[in-house]
XYZ file of N, CA and C in Angstrom:
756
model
N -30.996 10.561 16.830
C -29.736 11.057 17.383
C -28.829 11.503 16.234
N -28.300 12.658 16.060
C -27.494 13.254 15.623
C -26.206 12.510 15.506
N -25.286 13.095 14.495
C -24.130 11.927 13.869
C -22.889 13.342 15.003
N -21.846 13.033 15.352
C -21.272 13.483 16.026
C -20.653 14.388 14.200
N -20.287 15.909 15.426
C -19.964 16.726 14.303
C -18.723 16.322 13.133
N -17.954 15.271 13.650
C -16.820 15.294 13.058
C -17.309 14.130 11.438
N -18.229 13.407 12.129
C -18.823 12.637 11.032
C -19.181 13.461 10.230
N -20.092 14.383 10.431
C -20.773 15.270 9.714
C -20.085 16.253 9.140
N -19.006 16.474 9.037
C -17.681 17.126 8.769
C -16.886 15.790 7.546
N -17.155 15.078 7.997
C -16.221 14.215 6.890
C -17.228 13.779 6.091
N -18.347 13.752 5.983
C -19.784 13.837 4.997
C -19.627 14.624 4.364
N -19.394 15.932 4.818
C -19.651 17.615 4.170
C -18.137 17.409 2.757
N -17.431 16.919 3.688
C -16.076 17.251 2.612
C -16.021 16.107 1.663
N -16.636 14.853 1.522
C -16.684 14.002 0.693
C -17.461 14.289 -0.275
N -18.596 14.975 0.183
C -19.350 15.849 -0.911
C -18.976 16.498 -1.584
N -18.133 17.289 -1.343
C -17.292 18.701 -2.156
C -16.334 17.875 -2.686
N -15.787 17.058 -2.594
C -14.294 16.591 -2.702
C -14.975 15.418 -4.797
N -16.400 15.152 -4.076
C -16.909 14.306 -5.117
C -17.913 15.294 -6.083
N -18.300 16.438 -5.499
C -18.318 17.748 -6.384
C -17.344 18.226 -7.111
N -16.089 18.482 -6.457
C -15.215 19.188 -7.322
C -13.981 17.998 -8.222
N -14.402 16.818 -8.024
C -13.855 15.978 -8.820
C -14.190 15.879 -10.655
N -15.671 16.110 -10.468
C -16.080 15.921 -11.586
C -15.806 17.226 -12.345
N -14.976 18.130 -12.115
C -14.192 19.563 -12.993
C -12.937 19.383 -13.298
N -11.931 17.944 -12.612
C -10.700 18.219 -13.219
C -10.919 17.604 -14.527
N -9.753 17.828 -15.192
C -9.364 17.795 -16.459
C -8.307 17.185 -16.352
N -8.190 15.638 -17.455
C -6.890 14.454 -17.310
C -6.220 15.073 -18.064
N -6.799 15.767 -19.227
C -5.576 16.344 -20.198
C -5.036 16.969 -20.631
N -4.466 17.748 -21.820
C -3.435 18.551 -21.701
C -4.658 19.499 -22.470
N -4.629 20.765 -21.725
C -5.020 21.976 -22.217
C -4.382 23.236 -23.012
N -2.847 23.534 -22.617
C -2.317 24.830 -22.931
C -1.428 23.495 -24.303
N -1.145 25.281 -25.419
C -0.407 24.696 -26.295
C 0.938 24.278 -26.040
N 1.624 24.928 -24.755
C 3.170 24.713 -24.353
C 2.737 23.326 -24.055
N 1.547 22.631 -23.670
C 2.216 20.960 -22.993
C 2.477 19.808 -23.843
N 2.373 20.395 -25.804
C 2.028 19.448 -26.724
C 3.439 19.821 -27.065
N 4.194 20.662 -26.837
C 5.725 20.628 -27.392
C 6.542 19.895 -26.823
N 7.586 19.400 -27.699
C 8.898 18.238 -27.334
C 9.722 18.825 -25.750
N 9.942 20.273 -26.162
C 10.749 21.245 -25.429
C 9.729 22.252 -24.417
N 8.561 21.867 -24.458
C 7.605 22.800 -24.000
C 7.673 23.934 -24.301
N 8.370 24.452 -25.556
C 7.812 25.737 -26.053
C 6.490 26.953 -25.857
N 6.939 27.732 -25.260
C 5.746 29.162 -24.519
C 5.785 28.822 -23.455
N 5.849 27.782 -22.693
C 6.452 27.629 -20.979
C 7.437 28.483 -20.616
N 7.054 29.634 -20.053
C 7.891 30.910 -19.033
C 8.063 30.553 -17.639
N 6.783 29.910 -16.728
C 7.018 30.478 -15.647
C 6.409 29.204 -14.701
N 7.193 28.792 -14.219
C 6.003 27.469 -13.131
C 6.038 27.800 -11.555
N 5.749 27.226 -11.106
C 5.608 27.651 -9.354
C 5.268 26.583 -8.718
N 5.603 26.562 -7.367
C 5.268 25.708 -6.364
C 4.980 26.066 -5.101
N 4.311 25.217 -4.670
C 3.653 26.055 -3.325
C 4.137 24.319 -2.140
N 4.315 25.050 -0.940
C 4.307 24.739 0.388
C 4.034 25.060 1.691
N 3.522 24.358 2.771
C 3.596 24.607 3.562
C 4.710 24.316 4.626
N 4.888 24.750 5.847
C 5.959 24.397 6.701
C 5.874 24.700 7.699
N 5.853 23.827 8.738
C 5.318 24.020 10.108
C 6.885 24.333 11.183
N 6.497 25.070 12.193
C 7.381 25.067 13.430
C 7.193 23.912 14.148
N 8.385 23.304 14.515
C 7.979 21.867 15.071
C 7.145 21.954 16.133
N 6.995 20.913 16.083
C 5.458 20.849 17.048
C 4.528 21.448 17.483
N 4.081 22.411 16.166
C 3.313 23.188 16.188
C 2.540 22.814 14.921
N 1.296 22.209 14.556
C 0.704 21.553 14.354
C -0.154 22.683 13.160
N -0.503 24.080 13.553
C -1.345 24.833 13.602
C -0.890 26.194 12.763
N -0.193 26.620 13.342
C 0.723 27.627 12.816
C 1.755 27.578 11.735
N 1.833 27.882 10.528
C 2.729 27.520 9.076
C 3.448 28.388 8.228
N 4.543 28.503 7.487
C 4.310 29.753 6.542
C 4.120 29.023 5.323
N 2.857 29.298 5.022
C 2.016 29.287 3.045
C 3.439 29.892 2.142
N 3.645 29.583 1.548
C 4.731 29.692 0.446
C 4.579 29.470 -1.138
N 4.659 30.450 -1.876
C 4.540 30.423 -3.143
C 5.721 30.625 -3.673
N 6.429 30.287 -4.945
C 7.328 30.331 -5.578
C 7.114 30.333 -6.927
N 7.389 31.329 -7.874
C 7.735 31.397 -9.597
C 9.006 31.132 -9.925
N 9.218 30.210 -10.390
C 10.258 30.406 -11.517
C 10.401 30.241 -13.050
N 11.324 30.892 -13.295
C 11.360 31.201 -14.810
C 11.988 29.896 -15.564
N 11.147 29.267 -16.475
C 11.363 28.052 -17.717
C 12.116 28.205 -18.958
N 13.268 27.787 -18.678
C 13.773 26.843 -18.572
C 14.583 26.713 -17.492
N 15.369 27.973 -17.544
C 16.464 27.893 -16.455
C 16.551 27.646 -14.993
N 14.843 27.865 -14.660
C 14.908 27.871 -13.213
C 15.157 28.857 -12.138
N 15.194 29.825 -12.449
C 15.561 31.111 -11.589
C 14.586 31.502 -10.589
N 14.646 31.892 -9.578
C 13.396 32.673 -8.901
C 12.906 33.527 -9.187
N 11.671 33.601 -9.669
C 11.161 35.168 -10.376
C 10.091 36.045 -9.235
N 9.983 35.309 -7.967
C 9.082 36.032 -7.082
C 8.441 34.648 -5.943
N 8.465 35.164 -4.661
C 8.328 34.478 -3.776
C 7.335 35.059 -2.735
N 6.582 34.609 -2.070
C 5.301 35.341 -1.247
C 5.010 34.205 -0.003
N 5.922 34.488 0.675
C 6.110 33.858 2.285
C 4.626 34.332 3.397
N 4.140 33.508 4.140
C 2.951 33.844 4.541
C 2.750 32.999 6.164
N 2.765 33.457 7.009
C 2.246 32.875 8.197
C 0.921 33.311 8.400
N 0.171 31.376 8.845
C -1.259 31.566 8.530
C -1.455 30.746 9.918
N -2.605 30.515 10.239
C -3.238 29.449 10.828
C -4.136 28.976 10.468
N -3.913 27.330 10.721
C -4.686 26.229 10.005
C -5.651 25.840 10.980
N -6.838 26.236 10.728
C -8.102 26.233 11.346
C -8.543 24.609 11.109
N -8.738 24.046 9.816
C -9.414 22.577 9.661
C -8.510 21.418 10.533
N -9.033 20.369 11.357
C -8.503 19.340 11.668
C -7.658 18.854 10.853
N -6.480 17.828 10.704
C -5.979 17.199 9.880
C -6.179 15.641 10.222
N -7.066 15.589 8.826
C -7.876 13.972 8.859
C -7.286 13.607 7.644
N -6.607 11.984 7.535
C -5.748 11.446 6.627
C -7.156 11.462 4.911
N -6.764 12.003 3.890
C -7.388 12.175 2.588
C -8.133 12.867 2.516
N -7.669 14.256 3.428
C -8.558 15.306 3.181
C -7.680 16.780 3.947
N -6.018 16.478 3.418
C -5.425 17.456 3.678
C -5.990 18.660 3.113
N -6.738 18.800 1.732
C -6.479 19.877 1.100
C -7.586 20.756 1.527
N -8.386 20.254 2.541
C -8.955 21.550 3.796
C -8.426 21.967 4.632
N -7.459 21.604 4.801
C -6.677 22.463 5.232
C -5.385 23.110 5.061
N -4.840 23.076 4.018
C -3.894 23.558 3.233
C -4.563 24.732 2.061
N -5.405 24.221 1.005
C -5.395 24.634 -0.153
C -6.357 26.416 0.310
N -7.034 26.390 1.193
C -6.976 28.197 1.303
C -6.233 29.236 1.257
N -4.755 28.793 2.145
C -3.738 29.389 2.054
C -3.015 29.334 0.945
N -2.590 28.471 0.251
C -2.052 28.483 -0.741
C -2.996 29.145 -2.148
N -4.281 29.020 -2.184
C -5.009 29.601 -3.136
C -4.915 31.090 -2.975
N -4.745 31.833 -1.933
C -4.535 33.058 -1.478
C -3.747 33.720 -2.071
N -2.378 32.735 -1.826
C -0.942 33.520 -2.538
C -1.047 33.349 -3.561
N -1.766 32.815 -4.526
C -2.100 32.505 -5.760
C -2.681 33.907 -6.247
N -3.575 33.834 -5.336
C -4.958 34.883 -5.858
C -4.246 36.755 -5.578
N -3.199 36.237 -4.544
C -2.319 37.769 -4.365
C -1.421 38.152 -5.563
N -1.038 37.230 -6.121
C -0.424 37.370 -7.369
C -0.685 37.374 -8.661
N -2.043 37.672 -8.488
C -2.661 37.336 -9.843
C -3.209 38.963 -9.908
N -3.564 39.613 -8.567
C -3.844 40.706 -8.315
C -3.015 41.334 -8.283
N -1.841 41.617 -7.609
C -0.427 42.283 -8.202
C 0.606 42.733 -8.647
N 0.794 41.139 -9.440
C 1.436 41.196 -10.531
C 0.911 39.537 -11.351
N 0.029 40.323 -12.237
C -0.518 38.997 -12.839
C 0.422 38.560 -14.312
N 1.392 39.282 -14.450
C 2.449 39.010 -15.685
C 3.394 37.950 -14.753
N 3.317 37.627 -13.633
C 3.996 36.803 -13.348
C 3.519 35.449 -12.371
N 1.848 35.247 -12.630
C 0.981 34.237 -12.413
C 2.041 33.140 -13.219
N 1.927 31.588 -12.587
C 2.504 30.728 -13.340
C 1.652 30.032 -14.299
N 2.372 29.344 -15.278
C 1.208 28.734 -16.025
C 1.043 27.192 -16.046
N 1.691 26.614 -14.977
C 1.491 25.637 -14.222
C 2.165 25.725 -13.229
N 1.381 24.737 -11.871
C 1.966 24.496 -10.320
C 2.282 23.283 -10.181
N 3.433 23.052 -9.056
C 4.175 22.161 -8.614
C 3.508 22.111 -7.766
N 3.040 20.828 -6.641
C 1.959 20.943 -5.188
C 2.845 19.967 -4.799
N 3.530 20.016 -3.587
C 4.250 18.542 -2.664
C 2.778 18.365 -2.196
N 2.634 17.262 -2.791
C 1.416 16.047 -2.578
C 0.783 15.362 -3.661
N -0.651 14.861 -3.623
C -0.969 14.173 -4.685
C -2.166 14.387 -5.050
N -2.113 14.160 -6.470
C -3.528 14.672 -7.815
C -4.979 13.340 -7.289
N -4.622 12.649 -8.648
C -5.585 11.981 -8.705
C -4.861 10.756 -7.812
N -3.692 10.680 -7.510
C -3.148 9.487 -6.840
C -3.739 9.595 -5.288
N -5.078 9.135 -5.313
C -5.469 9.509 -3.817
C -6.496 8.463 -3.339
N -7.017 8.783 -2.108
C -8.175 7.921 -1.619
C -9.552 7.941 -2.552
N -9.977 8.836 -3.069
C -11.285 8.911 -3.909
C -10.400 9.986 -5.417
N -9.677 9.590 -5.672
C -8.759 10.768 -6.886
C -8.926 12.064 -7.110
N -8.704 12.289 -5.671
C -9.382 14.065 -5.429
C -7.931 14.588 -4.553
N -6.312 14.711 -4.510
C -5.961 14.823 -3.730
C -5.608 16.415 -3.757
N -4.619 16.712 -3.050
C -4.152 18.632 -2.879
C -4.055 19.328 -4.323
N -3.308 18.553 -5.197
C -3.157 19.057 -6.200
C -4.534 18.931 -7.200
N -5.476 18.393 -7.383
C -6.723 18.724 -7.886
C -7.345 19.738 -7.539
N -7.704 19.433 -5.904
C -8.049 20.629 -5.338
C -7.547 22.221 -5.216
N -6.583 22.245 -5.666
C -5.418 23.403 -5.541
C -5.594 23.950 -7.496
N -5.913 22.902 -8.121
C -5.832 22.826 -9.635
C -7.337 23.539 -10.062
N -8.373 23.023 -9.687
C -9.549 23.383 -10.070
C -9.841 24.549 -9.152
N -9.762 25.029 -7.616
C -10.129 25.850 -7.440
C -9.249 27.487 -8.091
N -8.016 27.179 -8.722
C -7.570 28.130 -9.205
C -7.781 28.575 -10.253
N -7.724 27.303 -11.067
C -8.267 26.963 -12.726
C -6.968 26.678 -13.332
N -5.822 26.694 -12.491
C -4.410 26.715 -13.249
C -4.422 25.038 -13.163
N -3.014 24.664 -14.444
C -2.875 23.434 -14.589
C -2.075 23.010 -13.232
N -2.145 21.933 -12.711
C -1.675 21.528 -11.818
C -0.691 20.353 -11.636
N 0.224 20.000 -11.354
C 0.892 18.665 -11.087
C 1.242 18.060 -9.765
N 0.529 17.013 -9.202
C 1.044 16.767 -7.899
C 2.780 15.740 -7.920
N 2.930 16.426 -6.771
C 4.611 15.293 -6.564
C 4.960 14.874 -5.068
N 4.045 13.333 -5.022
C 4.881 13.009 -3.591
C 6.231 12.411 -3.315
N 6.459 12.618 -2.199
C 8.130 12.012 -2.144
C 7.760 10.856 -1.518
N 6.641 10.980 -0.922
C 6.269 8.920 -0.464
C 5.215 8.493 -0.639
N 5.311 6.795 -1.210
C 3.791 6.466 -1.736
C 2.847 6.414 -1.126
N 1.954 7.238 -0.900
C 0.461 6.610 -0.437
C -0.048 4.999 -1.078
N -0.038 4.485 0.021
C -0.678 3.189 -0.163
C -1.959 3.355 -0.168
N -2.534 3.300 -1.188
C -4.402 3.227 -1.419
C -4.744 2.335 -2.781
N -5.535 2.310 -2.916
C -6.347 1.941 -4.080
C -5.557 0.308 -4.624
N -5.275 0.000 -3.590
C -4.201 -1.711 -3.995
C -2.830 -1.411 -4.697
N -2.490 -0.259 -4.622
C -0.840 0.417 -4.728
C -0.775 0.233 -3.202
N 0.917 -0.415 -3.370
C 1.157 -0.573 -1.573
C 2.925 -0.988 -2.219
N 3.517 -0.872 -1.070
C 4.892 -1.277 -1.255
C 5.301 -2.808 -1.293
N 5.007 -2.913 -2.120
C 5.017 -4.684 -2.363
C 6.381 -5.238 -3.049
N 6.749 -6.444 -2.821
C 8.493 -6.593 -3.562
C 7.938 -6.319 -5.010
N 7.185 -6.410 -5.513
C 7.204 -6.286 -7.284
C 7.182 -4.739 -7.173
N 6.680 -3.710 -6.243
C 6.878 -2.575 -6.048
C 8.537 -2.115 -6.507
N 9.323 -2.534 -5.159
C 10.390 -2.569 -5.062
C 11.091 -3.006 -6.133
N 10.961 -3.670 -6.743
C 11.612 -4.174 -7.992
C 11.630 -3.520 -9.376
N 10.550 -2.879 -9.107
C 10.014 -2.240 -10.303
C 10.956 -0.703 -10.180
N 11.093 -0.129 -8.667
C 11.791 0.821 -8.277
C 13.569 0.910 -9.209
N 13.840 -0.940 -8.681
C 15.169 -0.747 -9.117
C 15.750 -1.037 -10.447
N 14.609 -1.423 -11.198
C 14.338 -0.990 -12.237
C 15.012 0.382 -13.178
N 14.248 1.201 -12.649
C 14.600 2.403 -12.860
C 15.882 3.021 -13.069
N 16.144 2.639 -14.297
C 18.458 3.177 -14.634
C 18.792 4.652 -14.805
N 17.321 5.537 -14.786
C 18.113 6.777 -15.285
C 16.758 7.764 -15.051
N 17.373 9.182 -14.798
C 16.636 10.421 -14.472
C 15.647 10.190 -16.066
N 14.161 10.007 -15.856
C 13.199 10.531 -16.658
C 12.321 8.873 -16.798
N 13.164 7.713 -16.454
C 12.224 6.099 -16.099
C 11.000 6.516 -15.293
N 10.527 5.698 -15.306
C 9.190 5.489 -14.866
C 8.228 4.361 -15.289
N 7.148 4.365 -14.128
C 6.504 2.875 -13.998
C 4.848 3.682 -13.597
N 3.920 3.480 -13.934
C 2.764 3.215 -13.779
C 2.037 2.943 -12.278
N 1.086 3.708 -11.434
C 1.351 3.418 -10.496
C -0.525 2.612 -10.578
N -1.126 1.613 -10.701
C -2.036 0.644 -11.489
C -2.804 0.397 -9.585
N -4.351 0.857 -9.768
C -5.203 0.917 -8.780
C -5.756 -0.764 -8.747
N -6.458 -0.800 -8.066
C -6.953 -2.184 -7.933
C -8.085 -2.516 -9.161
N -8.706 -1.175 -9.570
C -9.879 -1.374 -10.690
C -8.758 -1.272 -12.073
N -7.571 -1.313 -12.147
C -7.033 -0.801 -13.463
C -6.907 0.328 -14.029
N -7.189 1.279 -13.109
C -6.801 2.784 -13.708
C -5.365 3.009 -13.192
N -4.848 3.488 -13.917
C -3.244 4.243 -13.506
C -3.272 5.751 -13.343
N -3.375 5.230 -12.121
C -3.446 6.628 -11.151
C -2.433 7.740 -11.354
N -1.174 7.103 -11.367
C 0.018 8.340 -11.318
C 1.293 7.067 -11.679
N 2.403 8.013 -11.497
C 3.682 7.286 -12.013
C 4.901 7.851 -11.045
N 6.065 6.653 -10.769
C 6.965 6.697 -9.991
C 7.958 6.991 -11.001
N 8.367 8.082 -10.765
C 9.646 8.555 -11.640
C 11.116 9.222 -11.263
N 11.926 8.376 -11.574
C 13.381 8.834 -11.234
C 13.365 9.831 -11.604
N 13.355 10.858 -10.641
C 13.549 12.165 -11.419
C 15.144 12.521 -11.778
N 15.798 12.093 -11.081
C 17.225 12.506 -11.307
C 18.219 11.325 -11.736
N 19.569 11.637 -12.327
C 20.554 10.411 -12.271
C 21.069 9.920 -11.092
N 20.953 11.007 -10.313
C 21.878 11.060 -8.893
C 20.989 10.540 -8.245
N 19.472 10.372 -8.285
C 19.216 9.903 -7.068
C 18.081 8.281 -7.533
N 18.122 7.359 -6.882
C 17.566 6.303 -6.918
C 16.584 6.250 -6.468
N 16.084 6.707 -5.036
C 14.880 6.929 -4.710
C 13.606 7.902 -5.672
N 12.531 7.354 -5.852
C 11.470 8.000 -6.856
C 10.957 8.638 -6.142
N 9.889 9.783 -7.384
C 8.950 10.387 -6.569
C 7.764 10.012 -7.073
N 6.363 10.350 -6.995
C 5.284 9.765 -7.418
C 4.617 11.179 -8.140
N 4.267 11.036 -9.129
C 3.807 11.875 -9.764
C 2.122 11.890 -10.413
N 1.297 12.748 -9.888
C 0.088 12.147 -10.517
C -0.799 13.495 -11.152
N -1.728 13.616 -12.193
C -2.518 14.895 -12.682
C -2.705 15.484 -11.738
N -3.046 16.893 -11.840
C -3.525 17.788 -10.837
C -4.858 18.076 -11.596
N -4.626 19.247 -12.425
C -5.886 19.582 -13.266
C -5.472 20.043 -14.660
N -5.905 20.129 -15.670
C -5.708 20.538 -16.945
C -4.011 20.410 -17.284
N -3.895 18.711 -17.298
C -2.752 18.374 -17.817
C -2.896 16.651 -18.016
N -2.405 15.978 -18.755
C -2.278 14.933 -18.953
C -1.188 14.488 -18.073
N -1.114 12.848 -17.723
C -0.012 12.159 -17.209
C 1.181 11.883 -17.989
N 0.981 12.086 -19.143
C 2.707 11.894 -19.582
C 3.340 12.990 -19.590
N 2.603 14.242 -20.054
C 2.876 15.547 -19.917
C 3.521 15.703 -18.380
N 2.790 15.323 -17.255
C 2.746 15.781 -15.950
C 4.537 15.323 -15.315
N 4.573 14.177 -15.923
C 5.955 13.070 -15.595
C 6.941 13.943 -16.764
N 6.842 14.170 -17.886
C 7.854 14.955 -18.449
C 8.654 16.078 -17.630
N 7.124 16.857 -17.783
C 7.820 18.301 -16.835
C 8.268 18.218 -15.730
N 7.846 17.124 -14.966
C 8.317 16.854 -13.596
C 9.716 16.953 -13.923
N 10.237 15.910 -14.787
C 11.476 15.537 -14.920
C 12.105 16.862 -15.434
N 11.694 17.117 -16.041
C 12.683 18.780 -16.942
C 12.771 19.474 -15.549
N 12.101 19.490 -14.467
C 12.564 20.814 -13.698
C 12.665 20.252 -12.390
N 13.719 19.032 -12.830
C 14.168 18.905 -11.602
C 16.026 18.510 -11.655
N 16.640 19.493 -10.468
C 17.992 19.477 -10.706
C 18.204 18.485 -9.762
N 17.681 18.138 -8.495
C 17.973 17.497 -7.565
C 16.472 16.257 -7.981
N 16.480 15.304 -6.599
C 15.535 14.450 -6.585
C 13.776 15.071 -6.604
N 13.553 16.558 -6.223
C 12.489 17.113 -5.661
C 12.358 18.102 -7.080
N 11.525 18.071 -7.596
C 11.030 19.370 -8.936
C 11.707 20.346 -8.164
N 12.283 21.728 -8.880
C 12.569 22.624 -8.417
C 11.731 23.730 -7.815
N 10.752 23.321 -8.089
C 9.463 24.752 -7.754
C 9.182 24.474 -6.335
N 9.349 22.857 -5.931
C 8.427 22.482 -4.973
C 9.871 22.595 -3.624
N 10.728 22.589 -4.162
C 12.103 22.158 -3.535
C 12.545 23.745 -3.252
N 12.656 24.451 -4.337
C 12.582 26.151 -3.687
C 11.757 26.776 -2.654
N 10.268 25.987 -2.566
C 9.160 26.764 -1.980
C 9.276 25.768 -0.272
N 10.376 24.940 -0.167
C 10.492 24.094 0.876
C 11.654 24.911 1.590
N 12.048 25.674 0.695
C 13.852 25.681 1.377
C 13.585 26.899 2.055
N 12.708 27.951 1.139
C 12.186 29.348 1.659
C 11.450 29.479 2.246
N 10.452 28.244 2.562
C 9.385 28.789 3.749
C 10.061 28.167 4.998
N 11.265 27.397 4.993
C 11.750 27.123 6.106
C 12.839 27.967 6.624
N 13.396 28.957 5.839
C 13.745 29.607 5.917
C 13.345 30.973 6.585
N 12.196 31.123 6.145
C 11.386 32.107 6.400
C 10.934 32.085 7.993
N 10.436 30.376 8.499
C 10.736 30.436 10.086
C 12.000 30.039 10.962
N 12.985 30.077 9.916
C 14.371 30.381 10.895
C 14.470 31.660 11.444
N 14.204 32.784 9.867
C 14.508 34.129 10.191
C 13.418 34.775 11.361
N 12.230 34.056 11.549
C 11.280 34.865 12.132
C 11.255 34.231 13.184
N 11.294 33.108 13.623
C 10.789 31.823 14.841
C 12.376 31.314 15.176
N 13.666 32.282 15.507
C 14.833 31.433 15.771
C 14.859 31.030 16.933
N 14.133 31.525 17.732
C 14.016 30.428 19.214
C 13.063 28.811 18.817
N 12.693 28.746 17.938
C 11.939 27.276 18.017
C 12.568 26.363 16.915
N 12.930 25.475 17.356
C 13.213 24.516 16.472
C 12.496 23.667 15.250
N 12.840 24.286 13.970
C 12.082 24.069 12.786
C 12.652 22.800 12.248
């Protein structure tokens, strides 16, 4: 007897997911990630998705450049798609990372002077169920360096919200702290980092692809004005934007 398709579907993607694991890269590749100031860093980007409420299916894919240091918008590529893959918990990035590799791959084709030379991903790198999360996947199938950033912890790998969690949170006195986020085998998966002064609540920060973790938590922190990196926080504001202007009968 045959395994019901959905098994056989979450077989297929554990395969790929444990295929394309063994291509990221923990560390720092480009010469901008070994500078104090990140020197030759022009241009970073972030990508999102954003759904019409209760619409599960239907999204606009969102890419965003901006220009390093200052932060400016240098080009934006808004996209309504439909999300064909189920959404099964540690294996978002089948169904996200096509669309977003797209607007990637559109911009590399029509204006490739303004490809970024690293991405912002709202979600998570190696901080995941098997250390394969959106931002790996999003990292290696592009080849660009990647950084994931969640705004809430995934509890996996014996990271869980525990009072020494919490404690360790309040800890944290100032925009650029940070704590280690330590798996049950002893690897440190990713890091909780105040990104801002203003805000107390952390975000979780973990590798994507061809970048190291201290590197990954630096830059986080440099490009963020508010609690959210700016790449990832622009590409949130405009793709929701994008279904106000187009979808104003549905509530986004």
């Amino acid at each position: 007897m045959s395994a019901p398709p959905a098994e056989d579907l979450l077989q297929q993607w554990e395969s790929e997911q444990a295929r394309l694991r063994q291509q990221v890269l923990e560390e720092d590749t480009e010469d901008w990630q070994g500078s104090p100031d990140f020197s030759g860093l022009e241009r970073v980007g972030g990508v999102d998705l954003s759904f019409i409420k209760g619409d599960d299916v239907n999204a606009c894919a969102q890419l965003v450049v901006l220009s390093y240091p200052d932060l400016q918008v240098l080009y934006e590529d808004s996209q309504m798609v439909t999300l064909t893959a189920p959404y099964i918990a540690g294996f978002l990035a089948f169904r996200e990372t096509p669309f977003l590799l797209e607007a990637l791959q559109r911009l590399k084709k029509n204006q490739p002077t303004l490809l970024p030379q690293v991405v912002f991903v709202d979600g998570n790198g190696l901080f995941h169920y098997r250390e394969f999360g959106l931002a790996c996947h999003l990292g290696v199938l592009s080849g660009l360096p990647c950084v994931g950033v969640a705004k809430n912890l995934l509890q996996v790998q014996g990271v869980n919200k525990s009072e020494e969690h919490q404690s360790q949170i309040a800890a944290l006195q100032r925009g650029g702290d940070s704590f280690p986020l330590i798996g049950a085998s002893g690897k440190v998966l990713g890091k909780a980092l105040r990104s801002s002064d203003k805000s107390s609540k952390p975000v979780y920060v973990s590798v994507g692809h061809k970048i190291s973790l201290d590197t990954a938590v630096r830059l986080t922190h440099a490009c963020c004005r508010y609690r959210v990196p700016e790449p990832i926080r622009q590409a949130d504001c405009r793709s929701r934007e994008y279904l106000r202007i187009h979808f104003p009968a549905a509530d986004t």
